[in-house]
Amino acid sequence: MARCEVCGNDYDKSFEVTAKGQRHTFDSFECAIHALAPTCAHCGCKVIGHGVEGDSRIFCCARCAKESGVRGVDDRV
Ligand SMILES: [Zn+2]
Ligand SMILES: [Zn+2]
């Protein structure tokens, strides 16, 4: 049993995620995303897919990257 570090829920099916050498405990993927997922530099939504990296920033999609002036990115589907 471990307590979720985001919402404080003490849940017997909690899980651990290691990110950048640090161990985190969550009760749900929603909380894990809240704590660990990067945020789109253009629209501010959580990037939970592969996302797009450009200009050393992370975007949720190529459209956001383009609108922020990043060239040469396209959604690969
Ligand atoms: Zn939680
Ligand atoms: Zn976006």
PDB file of C-alpha atoms and ligand atoms in Angstrom:
ATOM      1  CA  MET A   1       0.000   0.000   0.000  1.00  0.00           C
ATOM      2  CA  ALA A   2       1.244   3.418  -0.841  1.00  0.00           C
ATOM      3  CA  ARG A   3      -0.141   6.887  -0.908  1.00  0.00           C
ATOM      4  CA  CYS A   4      -0.555   8.713  -4.200  1.00  0.00           C
ATOM      5  CA  GLU A   5       1.706  11.746  -4.209  1.00  0.00           C
ATOM      6  CA  VAL A   6      -0.763  13.788  -6.256  1.00  0.00           C
ATOM      7  CA  CYS A   7      -4.127  13.302  -4.564  1.00  0.00           C
ATOM      8  CA  GLY A   8      -3.073  11.578  -1.338  1.00  0.00           C
ATOM      9  CA  ASN A   9      -5.253   8.519  -1.918  1.00  0.00           C
ATOM     10  CA  ASP A  10      -4.035   5.452  -0.018  1.00  0.00           C
ATOM     11  CA  TYR A  11      -4.761   2.700  -2.498  1.00  0.00           C
ATOM     12  CA  ASP A  12      -3.751  -0.971  -2.491  1.00  0.00           C
ATOM     13  CA  LYS A  13      -3.293  -0.987  -6.282  1.00  0.00           C
ATOM     14  CA  SER A  14      -1.039   2.019  -6.438  1.00  0.00           C
ATOM     15  CA  PHE A  15       2.029   1.804  -8.654  1.00  0.00           C
ATOM     16  CA  GLU A  16       5.450   3.375  -8.957  1.00  0.00           C
ATOM     17  CA  VAL A  17       6.941   5.225 -11.883  1.00  0.00           C
ATOM     18  CA  THR A  18      10.615   6.094 -12.173  1.00  0.00           C
ATOM     19  CA  ALA A  19      11.217   9.251 -14.140  1.00  0.00           C
ATOM     20  CA  LYS A  20      14.528  11.082 -14.439  1.00  0.00           C
ATOM     21  CA  GLY A  21      15.934   8.926 -11.647  1.00  0.00           C
ATOM     22  CA  GLN A  22      13.172   9.764  -9.175  1.00  0.00           C
ATOM     23  CA  ARG A  23      10.584   7.340  -7.914  1.00  0.00           C
ATOM     24  CA  HIS A  24       6.970   8.448  -7.828  1.00  0.00           C
ATOM     25  CA  THR A  25       3.915   6.718  -6.415  1.00  0.00           C
ATOM     26  CA  PHE A  26       0.457   7.090  -7.941  1.00  0.00           C
ATOM     27  CA  ASP A  27      -2.963   5.528  -7.534  1.00  0.00           C
ATOM     28  CA  SER A  28      -3.999   6.145 -11.135  1.00  0.00           C
ATOM     29  CA  PHE A  29      -2.635   7.058 -14.524  1.00  0.00           C
ATOM     30  CA  GLU A  30      -4.556  10.276 -14.327  1.00  0.00           C
ATOM     31  CA  CYS A  31      -2.483  11.314 -11.332  1.00  0.00           C
ATOM     32  CA  ALA A  32       0.720  10.094 -12.999  1.00  0.00           C
ATOM     33  CA  ILE A  33      -0.051  12.186 -16.078  1.00  0.00           C
ATOM     34  CA  HIS A  34      -0.858  15.176 -13.910  1.00  0.00           C
ATOM     35  CA  ALA A  35       2.534  14.923 -12.213  1.00  0.00           C
ATOM     36  CA  LEU A  36       4.830  13.736 -15.002  1.00  0.00           C
ATOM     37  CA  ALA A  37       3.453  14.526 -18.444  1.00  0.00           C
ATOM     38  CA  PRO A  38       5.013  17.513 -20.174  1.00  0.00           C
ATOM     39  CA  THR A  39       2.793  20.438 -21.106  1.00  0.00           C
ATOM     40  CA  CYS A  40       2.357  21.674 -24.666  1.00  0.00           C
ATOM     41  CA  ALA A  41       4.276  24.940 -25.055  1.00  0.00           C
ATOM     42  CA  HIS A  42       1.544  26.325 -27.281  1.00  0.00           C
ATOM     43  CA  CYS A  43      -1.885  25.314 -25.985  1.00  0.00           C
ATOM     44  CA  GLY A  44      -0.971  24.145 -22.489  1.00  0.00           C
ATOM     45  CA  CYS A  45      -2.582  20.704 -22.673  1.00  0.00           C
ATOM     46  CA  LYS A  46      -0.852  17.634 -21.248  1.00  0.00           C
ATOM     47  CA  VAL A  47       1.253  15.724 -23.767  1.00  0.00           C
ATOM     48  CA  ILE A  48       0.490  12.067 -23.154  1.00  0.00           C
ATOM     49  CA  GLY A  49       1.337  10.731 -26.591  1.00  0.00           C
ATOM     50  CA  HIS A  50       4.663  11.034 -28.331  1.00  0.00           C
ATOM     51  CA  GLY A  51       4.207  14.722 -28.850  1.00  0.00           C
ATOM     52  CA  VAL A  52       6.410  16.867 -31.043  1.00  0.00           C
ATOM     53  CA  GLU A  53       9.738  18.306 -30.010  1.00  0.00           C
ATOM     54  CA  GLY A  54      11.102  21.388 -31.670  1.00  0.00           C
ATOM     55  CA  ASP A  55      13.188  24.350 -30.590  1.00  0.00           C
ATOM     56  CA  SER A  56      13.840  22.371 -27.366  1.00  0.00           C
ATOM     57  CA  ARG A  57      10.172  22.755 -26.483  1.00  0.00           C
ATOM     58  CA  ILE A  58       7.486  20.085 -26.429  1.00  0.00           C
ATOM     59  CA  PHE A  59       4.156  20.350 -28.217  1.00  0.00           C
ATOM     60  CA  CYS A  60       1.111  18.112 -28.299  1.00  0.00           C
ATOM     61  CA  CYS A  61       0.923  18.127 -32.097  1.00  0.00           C
ATOM     62  CA  ALA A  62       2.620  19.522 -35.187  1.00  0.00           C
ATOM     63  CA  ARG A  63      -0.018  22.212 -35.523  1.00  0.00           C
ATOM     64  CA  CYS A  64       0.885  23.687 -32.138  1.00  0.00           C
ATOM     65  CA  ALA A  65       4.585  23.507 -33.004  1.00  0.00           C
ATOM     66  CA  LYS A  66       4.017  25.283 -36.306  1.00  0.00           C
ATOM     67  CA  GLU A  67       1.929  27.994 -34.708  1.00  0.00           C
ATOM     68  CA  SER A  68       4.794  28.598 -32.303  1.00  0.00           C
ATOM     69  CA  GLY A  69       7.187  29.066 -35.206  1.00  0.00           C
ATOM     70  CA  VAL A  70       8.847  25.637 -35.276  1.00  0.00           C
ATOM     71  CA  ARG A  71       9.658  24.572 -38.822  1.00  0.00           C
ATOM     72  CA  GLY A  72       9.912  21.146 -40.380  1.00  0.00           C
ATOM     73  CA  VAL A  73       7.547  19.252 -38.116  1.00  0.00           C
ATOM     74  CA  ASP A  74       4.658  17.128 -39.213  1.00  0.00           C
ATOM     75  CA  ASP A  75       2.357  14.717 -37.483  1.00  0.00           C
ATOM     76  CA  ARG A  76       3.408  11.197 -38.291  1.00  0.00           C
ATOM     77  CA  VAL A  77       0.374   8.997 -38.074  1.00  0.00           C
TER      78      VAL A  77
HETATM   79 ZN    ZN B   1      -3.909  10.079  -7.082  1.00  0.00          ZN
HETATM   80 ZN    ZN B   2      -0.836  21.927 -28.121  1.00  0.00          ZN
END
